Amino acid sequence: MSYTSIGIFNSVKDWFSGAPSPESLMSRFVKKGDSRALSALFYQHNNALYYYLLVMSDADLAADIAQKTWLKVIEKKHMYNNAGKFEAWLFTMARNALLDELRRKSRFEHDHAAVDTLTIDDTEDATNDDFHSALKRLPMEQKEAFSLQQEGFSLAEISHICHVPQETIKTRLRYAKEKLKKALEEKQ
Amino acid sequence: MSDIDKELSEAYQKSKRQYAAPSRIQRQVIREAEKQKPALPEWFNRETLSMGAAAFVLAVLIVIYNMSDIMNTTNPSHIVDVNIEFHAYEEERPSFDIGQYREQLTAYENSYRQQLTQLDVHSMRLARLEQVEDGWALSDCNDVSIKISDRLVEDLKSLNRISPGLAVGDQVQLALNKDGLILEISYSKAPLTC
């Protein structure tokens, strides 16, 4: 699809849906520098992004990475592929930024595929909420897959974000849900 | 979604609400986004300009395509028995002394202005411009007097729907939509014949 036809398609889609899609908003920000469009994207997705990062790290790091990611959205808006889902692009940048930071802090010495070896001292975030505690205690790769699924990503999208096959994602999700289910049952 | 999946999903969403993002992220991001304001007007971009050009070309093609059929149309049959036609907005009605047997008011709603962007021409009429002060008056080949209110003339002019430079004595063609509303008044070299 051409640049103009995608814009027309998104406009027609938005007209029928009554609310602009994230892709339309990002397109508007890219083409016109419309800060209101970026603000709308921010309010739509920031909490989800922050919580995903919080599950994967600690509060300070999650806030830093979330902020860096949004600034990267602004800085690299021209690199946004209009044919792709905005959230996938956003979360992929955030994940990469988090892994870069963890490696920089020498908490992770292997390549990006071995995310399951990441560890972080995050027990201070998991004090009162049993589900949150249980989620934080999961191995990195399992809580990542679970969080991304809860944020609405498909298996294919999670597979793409995490750079592993879909079957691997399914396995991680199964283990994550088994442990979380057990945690909920123990809470009851 | 299974019951356990639903339960896990609700627990996740509840937890997410409890751990909201700190406001400092918002301040920094919005501040940075504000710096992105474009130098040119928002509408001045390739997409808008190309769509505007395409719409203009399409409108011209539609008018040209319909010209041969429209030029054969003289007067809509419903005004055969009318001597004076008034064209004005609905709220201007009290200004016209309608009620005479051979007078007719074509009332325009305010939504008519939106139609002026589309040029959905249904018929054309030739007429001679008789008066340009205090509204316009024209007469067609059947001696029907067409009076257009000043406000309607101004709206047509503001939307470039009246050829510039028209003067008393000029022959013009009126482009009308299917409801007989005037969409455009343009100069015509065609002879005023019925």
Short mmCIF file of C-alpha atoms in Angstrom, two decimals:
data_model
loop_
_atom_site.label_atom_id
_atom_site.label_comp_id
_atom_site.label_asym_id
_atom_site.label_seq_id
_atom_site.Cartn_x
_atom_site.Cartn_y
_atom_site.Cartn_z
CA MET A 1 0.00 0.00 0.00
CA SER A 2 1.27 3.46 -0.78
CA TYR A 3 1.89 6.06 1.89
CA THR A 4 -1.20 8.02 0.85
CA SER A 5 -3.46 4.97 0.55
CA ILE A 6 -2.50 3.76 4.05
CA GLY A 7 -3.37 7.18 5.39
CA ILE A 8 -6.71 7.09 3.58
CA PHE A 9 -7.35 3.53 4.82
CA ASN A 10 -6.64 4.51 8.42
CA SER A 11 -8.81 7.62 8.04
CA VAL A 12 -11.71 5.58 6.67
CA LYS A 13 -11.25 2.99 9.40
CA ASP A 14 -11.17 5.72 12.07
CA TRP A 15 -14.27 7.36 10.59
CA PHE A 16 -16.25 4.18 11.02
CA SER A 17 -14.82 3.23 14.40
CA GLY A 18 -15.29 6.66 15.88
CA ALA A 19 -11.87 6.68 17.57
CA PRO A 20 -8.44 7.01 15.97
CA SER A 21 -6.34 3.86 16.03
CA PRO A 22 -2.84 3.93 17.51
CA GLU A 23 -1.51 3.56 13.98
CA SER A 24 -3.50 6.61 12.83
CA LEU A 25 -2.29 8.65 15.76
CA MET A 26 1.31 7.68 15.12
CA SER A 27 0.90 8.41 11.45
CA ARG A 28 -0.43 11.85 12.34
CA PHE A 29 2.51 12.43 14.65
CA VAL A 30 5.01 11.31 12.04
CA LYS A 31 3.54 13.33 9.17
CA LYS A 32 2.42 16.48 10.95
CA GLY A 33 4.37 16.52 14.20
CA ASP A 34 1.01 16.68 16.00
CA SER A 35 1.96 16.55 19.68
CA ARG A 36 -1.67 15.90 20.61
CA ALA A 37 -1.52 12.64 18.69
CA LEU A 38 1.57 11.61 20.63
CA SER A 39 -0.10 12.62 23.89
CA ALA A 40 -3.07 10.43 23.03
CA LEU A 41 -0.75 7.51 22.33
CA PHE A 42 1.05 8.14 25.58
CA TYR A 43 -2.13 8.12 27.67
CA GLN A 44 -3.36 5.03 25.86
CA HIS A 45 -0.25 2.91 26.30
CA ASN A 46 2.04 4.26 29.01
CA ASN A 47 0.52 2.42 31.95
CA ALA A 48 0.63 -0.87 30.09
CA LEU A 49 4.20 -0.27 29.04
CA TYR A 50 5.27 0.73 32.54
CA TYR A 51 3.66 -2.29 34.16
CA TYR A 52 5.26 -4.67 31.67
CA LEU A 53 8.65 -3.15 32.50
CA LEU A 54 7.87 -3.22 36.22
CA VAL A 55 7.10 -6.92 36.04
CA MET A 56 10.44 -7.42 34.32
CA SER A 57 12.51 -5.16 36.57
CA ASP A 58 12.05 -2.68 39.44
CA ALA A 59 10.15 0.57 39.78
CA ASP A 60 13.05 2.93 39.10
CA LEU A 61 14.31 1.03 36.10
CA ALA A 62 10.79 0.57 34.73
CA ALA A 63 10.18 4.33 34.90
CA ASP A 64 13.54 5.13 33.32
CA ILE A 65 13.08 2.68 30.49
CA ALA A 66 9.49 3.77 29.88
CA GLN A 67 10.61 7.37 29.62
CA LYS A 68 13.53 6.49 27.34
CA THR A 69 11.24 4.46 25.13
CA TRP A 70 8.78 7.31 24.63
CA LEU A 71 11.64 9.70 23.90
CA LYS A 72 12.87 7.20 21.36
CA VAL A 73 9.38 7.14 19.80
CA ILE A 74 9.76 10.89 19.34
CA GLU A 75 13.35 10.74 18.16
CA LYS A 76 12.88 7.84 15.76
CA LYS A 77 9.34 8.50 14.58
CA HIS A 78 10.52 8.49 10.97
CA MET A 79 11.51 4.86 11.43
CA TYR A 80 8.01 3.76 12.37
CA ASN A 81 6.72 1.30 9.80
CA ASN A 82 3.16 2.35 9.06
CA ALA A 83 2.18 -1.17 8.14
CA GLY A 84 3.03 -2.50 11.60
CA LYS A 85 1.17 -2.45 14.90
CA PHE A 86 2.22 0.52 17.00
CA GLU A 87 2.14 -1.34 20.33
CA ALA A 88 4.42 -4.05 18.98
CA TRP A 89 6.93 -1.41 17.89
CA LEU A 90 6.65 0.35 21.25
CA PHE A 91 7.09 -2.78 23.36
CA THR A 92 9.92 -4.07 21.19
CA MET A 93 11.87 -0.84 21.69
CA ALA A 94 11.17 -0.98 25.43
CA ARG A 95 12.29 -4.59 25.69
CA ASN A 96 15.49 -3.87 23.81
CA ALA A 97 16.18 -0.84 25.98
CA LEU A 98 15.60 -2.86 29.15
CA LEU A 99 17.90 -5.66 28.05
CA ASP A 100 20.56 -3.15 27.06
CA GLU A 101 20.34 -1.55 30.48
CA LEU A 102 20.48 -4.84 32.31
CA ARG A 103 23.52 -5.88 30.31
CA ARG A 104 25.13 -2.54 31.01
CA LYS A 105 24.61 -3.09 34.68
CA SER A 106 26.32 -6.47 34.26
CA ARG A 107 23.34 -8.39 35.48
CA PHE A 108 23.18 -10.28 32.23
CA GLU A 109 26.28 -11.53 30.45
CA HIS A 110 24.80 -13.57 27.64
CA ASP A 111 23.25 -12.61 24.30
CA HIS A 112 19.67 -11.33 24.00
CA ALA A 113 18.22 -14.76 23.25
CA ALA A 114 19.06 -15.97 26.71
CA VAL A 115 16.64 -13.73 28.52
CA ASP A 116 15.83 -16.54 30.95
CA THR A 117 19.13 -15.95 32.73
CA LEU A 118 18.26 -12.39 33.68
CA THR A 119 17.83 -11.72 37.36
CA ILE A 120 17.02 -8.59 39.24
CA ASP A 121 16.47 -7.80 42.86
CA ASP A 122 12.88 -6.68 42.75
CA THR A 123 11.42 -8.08 45.92
CA GLU A 124 10.83 -4.57 47.28
CA ASP A 125 8.08 -4.14 44.68
CA ALA A 126 6.22 -7.28 45.67
CA THR A 127 5.04 -6.76 49.18
CA ASN A 128 1.30 -6.40 49.44
CA ASP A 129 -0.21 -7.78 46.26
CA ASP A 130 -0.07 -11.58 46.09
CA PHE A 131 -0.67 -11.79 42.37
CA HIS A 132 1.92 -9.15 41.64
CA SER A 133 4.38 -10.96 43.90
CA ALA A 134 3.72 -14.25 42.20
CA LEU A 135 4.12 -12.66 38.79
CA LYS A 136 7.41 -11.06 39.76
CA ARG A 137 8.74 -14.36 41.06
CA LEU A 138 8.29 -16.08 37.71
CA PRO A 139 11.36 -16.64 35.58
CA MET A 140 11.99 -13.69 33.29
CA GLU A 141 10.98 -15.40 30.06
CA GLN A 142 7.71 -16.68 31.53
CA LYS A 143 6.55 -13.42 33.07
CA GLU A 144 7.52 -11.59 29.91
CA ALA A 145 5.42 -13.89 27.73
CA PHE A 146 2.52 -13.74 30.16
CA SER A 147 2.61 -9.94 30.42
CA LEU A 148 2.75 -9.48 26.68
CA GLN A 149 -0.21 -11.79 26.24
CA GLN A 150 -2.16 -9.83 28.85
CA GLU A 151 -1.39 -6.67 26.93
CA GLY A 152 -3.18 -8.11 23.93
CA PHE A 153 -0.34 -9.43 21.81
CA SER A 154 -0.88 -12.60 19.81
CA LEU A 155 1.42 -15.59 19.97
CA ALA A 156 2.96 -14.54 16.68
CA GLU A 157 3.56 -11.01 17.95
CA ILE A 158 5.08 -12.23 21.22
CA SER A 159 7.26 -14.61 19.25
CA HIS A 160 8.46 -11.72 17.10
CA ILE A 161 9.10 -9.41 20.06
CA CYS A 162 10.98 -12.07 22.04
CA HIS A 163 12.84 -13.58 19.06
CA VAL A 164 11.81 -17.15 19.85
CA PRO A 165 9.47 -19.60 18.09
CA GLN A 166 5.77 -19.62 18.88
CA GLU A 167 6.00 -23.10 20.36
CA THR A 168 8.51 -21.80 22.87
CA ILE A 169 6.10 -18.98 23.76
CA LYS A 170 3.29 -21.47 24.26
CA THR A 171 5.46 -23.48 26.63
CA ARG A 172 6.45 -20.40 28.61
CA LEU A 173 2.82 -19.31 28.86
CA ARG A 174 1.72 -22.72 30.06
CA TYR A 175 4.31 -22.79 32.82
CA ALA A 176 3.56 -19.21 33.80
CA LYS A 177 -0.16 -19.82 34.07
CA GLU A 178 0.30 -23.02 36.06
CA LYS A 179 2.40 -21.22 38.63
CA LEU A 180 0.13 -18.20 38.79
CA LYS A 181 -2.93 -20.39 39.11
CA LYS A 182 -1.30 -22.20 42.00
CA ALA A 183 -0.48 -18.87 43.61
CA LEU A 184 -4.09 -17.70 43.31
CA GLU A 185 -5.35 -20.95 44.79
CA GLU A 186 -2.98 -20.63 47.72
CA LYS A 187 -4.20 -17.10 48.28
CA GLN A 188 -7.75 -18.38 48.51
CA MET B 1 -11.16 -17.88 27.29
CA SER B 2 -11.18 -20.45 30.08
CA ASP B 3 -12.21 -19.58 33.64
CA ILE B 4 -8.63 -19.67 34.87
CA ASP B 5 -7.45 -17.50 32.00
CA LYS B 6 -10.20 -15.03 32.82
CA GLU B 7 -9.23 -15.06 36.47
CA LEU B 8 -5.57 -14.49 35.67
CA SER B 9 -6.45 -11.72 33.27
CA GLU B 10 -8.58 -9.93 35.87
CA ALA B 11 -5.83 -10.31 38.45
CA TYR B 12 -3.28 -8.88 36.02
CA GLN B 13 -5.44 -5.89 35.11
CA LYS B 14 -6.18 -5.20 38.77
CA SER B 15 -2.51 -5.32 39.61
CA LYS B 16 -1.70 -3.02 36.70
CA ARG B 17 -4.17 -0.46 38.02
CA GLN B 18 -2.52 -0.62 41.42
CA TYR B 19 0.94 0.04 40.02
CA ALA B 20 0.34 3.09 37.87
CA ALA B 21 3.18 4.78 36.02
CA PRO B 22 4.77 7.75 37.82
CA SER B 23 3.85 11.20 36.56
CA ARG B 24 7.44 12.25 35.90
CA ILE B 25 7.41 10.17 32.73
CA GLN B 26 4.46 12.15 31.44
CA ARG B 27 6.05 15.53 32.14
CA GLN B 28 9.25 14.73 30.31
CA VAL B 29 7.58 13.07 27.34
CA ILE B 30 4.95 15.76 26.81
CA ARG B 31 7.61 18.45 27.11
CA GLU B 32 9.66 16.73 24.43
CA ALA B 33 6.61 16.21 22.23
CA GLU B 34 5.78 19.92 22.38
CA LYS B 35 9.10 20.64 20.70
CA GLN B 36 7.89 18.69 17.69
CA LYS B 37 5.38 21.33 16.54
CA PRO B 38 5.67 21.72 12.76
CA ALA B 39 6.76 25.01 11.14
CA LEU B 40 4.14 24.73 8.41
CA PRO B 41 0.36 24.57 8.97
CA GLU B 42 -0.95 21.10 9.72
CA TRP B 43 -2.86 20.89 6.47
CA PHE B 44 0.21 21.72 4.40
CA ASN B 45 1.50 18.25 3.74
CA ARG B 46 1.90 16.01 0.78
CA GLU B 47 -1.16 13.93 1.53
CA THR B 48 -3.57 16.85 1.89
CA LEU B 49 -2.23 18.66 -1.14
CA SER B 50 -2.34 15.55 -3.31
CA MET B 51 -5.87 14.70 -2.17
CA GLY B 52 -6.97 18.28 -2.78
CA ALA B 53 -5.50 18.22 -6.26
CA ALA B 54 -7.15 14.86 -7.00
CA ALA B 55 -10.52 16.12 -5.75
CA PHE B 56 -10.25 19.26 -7.89
CA VAL B 57 -9.41 17.26 -11.01
CA LEU B 58 -12.26 14.87 -10.31
CA ALA B 59 -14.71 17.74 -9.87
CA VAL B 60 -13.61 19.31 -13.14
CA LEU B 61 -13.96 15.99 -14.94
CA ILE B 62 -17.47 15.49 -13.55
CA VAL B 63 -18.55 18.93 -14.72
CA ILE B 64 -17.06 18.42 -18.14
CA TYR B 65 -18.59 14.93 -18.43
CA ASN B 66 -22.04 16.25 -17.68
CA MET B 67 -21.81 19.34 -19.84
CA SER B 68 -23.27 17.84 -23.01
CA ASP B 69 -26.37 16.51 -21.24
CA ILE B 70 -26.77 19.53 -19.03
CA MET B 71 -26.55 22.05 -21.89
CA ASN B 72 -29.65 20.48 -23.44
CA THR B 73 -31.62 21.19 -20.34
CA THR B 74 -33.46 24.50 -20.45
CA ASN B 75 -35.90 24.98 -17.64
CA PRO B 76 -37.08 22.45 -15.10
CA SER B 77 -40.76 21.88 -15.79
CA HIS B 78 -41.90 22.90 -12.30
CA ILE B 79 -41.12 26.58 -12.92
CA VAL B 80 -42.90 26.90 -16.26
CA ASP B 81 -45.70 28.77 -14.62
CA VAL B 82 -43.51 30.93 -12.39
CA ASN B 83 -42.41 34.42 -13.29
CA ILE B 84 -40.19 35.18 -10.31
CA GLU B 85 -37.89 32.76 -8.48
CA PHE B 86 -36.33 33.77 -5.21
CA HIS B 87 -33.20 31.95 -4.03
CA ALA B 88 -32.41 32.68 -0.38
CA TYR B 89 -31.78 31.05 3.00
CA GLU B 90 -34.81 29.81 4.91
CA GLU B 91 -34.43 32.44 7.60
CA GLU B 92 -34.55 35.19 4.96
CA ARG B 93 -38.06 34.15 3.96
CA PRO B 94 -39.81 37.11 5.70
CA SER B 95 -37.83 39.48 3.45
CA PHE B 96 -39.65 38.19 0.37
CA ASP B 97 -43.27 38.84 -0.37
CA ILE B 98 -44.08 35.34 -1.49
CA GLY B 99 -47.66 34.53 -2.00
CA GLN B 100 -48.28 35.75 -5.45
CA TYR B 101 -49.44 33.08 -7.81
CA ARG B 102 -46.47 33.29 -10.04
CA GLU B 103 -43.72 33.56 -7.41
CA GLN B 104 -41.66 30.81 -5.87
CA LEU B 105 -39.08 30.73 -3.12
CA THR B 106 -36.29 28.17 -3.24
CA ALA B 107 -35.18 28.08 0.37
CA TYR B 108 -31.65 27.10 1.30
CA GLU B 109 -30.74 25.40 4.57
CA ASN B 110 -27.44 26.25 6.25
CA SER B 111 -26.26 22.74 5.48
CA TYR B 112 -26.32 23.74 1.82
CA ARG B 113 -22.86 25.21 2.24
CA GLN B 114 -21.47 21.68 2.56
CA GLN B 115 -22.86 20.84 -0.85
CA LEU B 116 -20.80 23.61 -2.37
CA THR B 117 -17.67 21.56 -1.73
CA GLN B 118 -18.95 18.67 -3.82
CA LEU B 119 -20.30 20.22 -7.07
CA ASP B 120 -22.97 17.56 -7.51
CA VAL B 121 -24.39 19.31 -10.57
CA HIS B 122 -27.72 18.01 -11.82
CA SER B 123 -28.73 20.66 -14.36
CA MET B 124 -27.64 23.93 -15.90
CA ARG B 125 -29.56 27.08 -16.76
CA LEU B 126 -28.55 29.97 -18.89
CA ALA B 127 -29.51 33.46 -17.83
CA ARG B 128 -28.57 37.08 -18.25
CA LEU B 129 -27.31 39.06 -15.29
CA GLU B 130 -29.63 42.03 -14.77
CA GLN B 131 -28.67 43.37 -11.35
CA VAL B 132 -25.74 43.00 -8.98
CA GLU B 133 -26.68 45.43 -6.20
CA ASP B 134 -28.67 44.40 -3.12
CA GLY B 135 -28.69 40.79 -4.22
CA TRP B 136 -28.57 39.57 -7.78
CA ALA B 137 -31.27 39.41 -10.39
CA LEU B 138 -31.11 37.43 -13.59
CA SER B 139 -33.54 36.54 -16.32
CA ASP B 140 -33.64 33.45 -18.42
CA CYS B 141 -34.85 32.84 -21.93
CA ASN B 142 -38.40 32.35 -20.70
CA ASP B 143 -38.38 35.76 -19.05
CA VAL B 144 -38.37 34.17 -15.63
CA SER B 145 -36.78 36.54 -13.17
CA ILE B 146 -34.32 34.83 -10.83
CA LYS B 147 -33.56 36.77 -7.68
CA ILE B 148 -30.71 35.64 -5.42
CA SER B 149 -30.40 37.08 -1.92
CA ASP B 150 -27.34 39.13 -1.04
CA ARG B 151 -26.32 36.68 1.66
CA LEU B 152 -26.47 33.76 -0.72
CA VAL B 153 -24.43 35.66 -3.27
CA GLU B 154 -21.80 36.44 -0.62
CA ASP B 155 -21.60 32.77 0.41
CA LEU B 156 -21.19 31.67 -3.18
CA LYS B 157 -18.47 34.25 -3.68
CA SER B 158 -16.64 33.27 -0.50
CA LEU B 159 -16.50 29.66 -1.71
CA ASN B 160 -15.36 30.72 -5.21
CA ARG B 161 -18.58 29.55 -6.77
CA ILE B 162 -19.13 32.76 -8.74
CA SER B 163 -16.85 33.65 -11.64
CA PRO B 164 -14.99 36.84 -10.81
CA GLY B 165 -15.70 39.97 -12.81
CA LEU B 166 -19.30 39.25 -13.79
CA ALA B 167 -21.16 42.42 -14.70
CA VAL B 168 -24.67 43.46 -15.64
CA GLY B 169 -25.44 42.24 -19.11
CA ASP B 170 -23.21 39.18 -18.93
CA GLN B 171 -24.60 35.83 -19.86
CA VAL B 172 -24.04 33.22 -17.20
CA GLN B 173 -24.83 29.63 -16.54
CA LEU B 174 -26.27 28.47 -13.26
CA ALA B 175 -25.20 25.03 -12.07
CA LEU B 176 -28.01 23.49 -10.01
CA ASN B 177 -28.18 20.43 -7.81
CA LYS B 178 -31.04 17.93 -7.94
CA ASP B 179 -33.10 20.13 -5.61
CA GLY B 180 -32.74 23.17 -7.82
CA LEU B 181 -30.25 24.88 -5.50
CA ILE B 182 -27.60 27.01 -7.15
CA LEU B 183 -24.13 25.54 -6.81
CA GLU B 184 -22.21 27.80 -9.11
CA ILE B 185 -22.62 30.84 -11.35
CA SER B 186 -20.12 31.09 -14.15
CA TYR B 187 -19.60 33.18 -17.22
CA SER B 188 -21.10 31.68 -20.40
CA LYS B 189 -20.48 32.45 -24.03
CA ALA B 190 -23.40 30.33 -25.18
CA PRO B 191 -26.31 32.26 -26.70
CA LEU B 192 -29.32 32.76 -24.51
CA THR B 193 -31.80 30.59 -26.37
CA CYS B 194 -34.49 28.21 -25.21
#
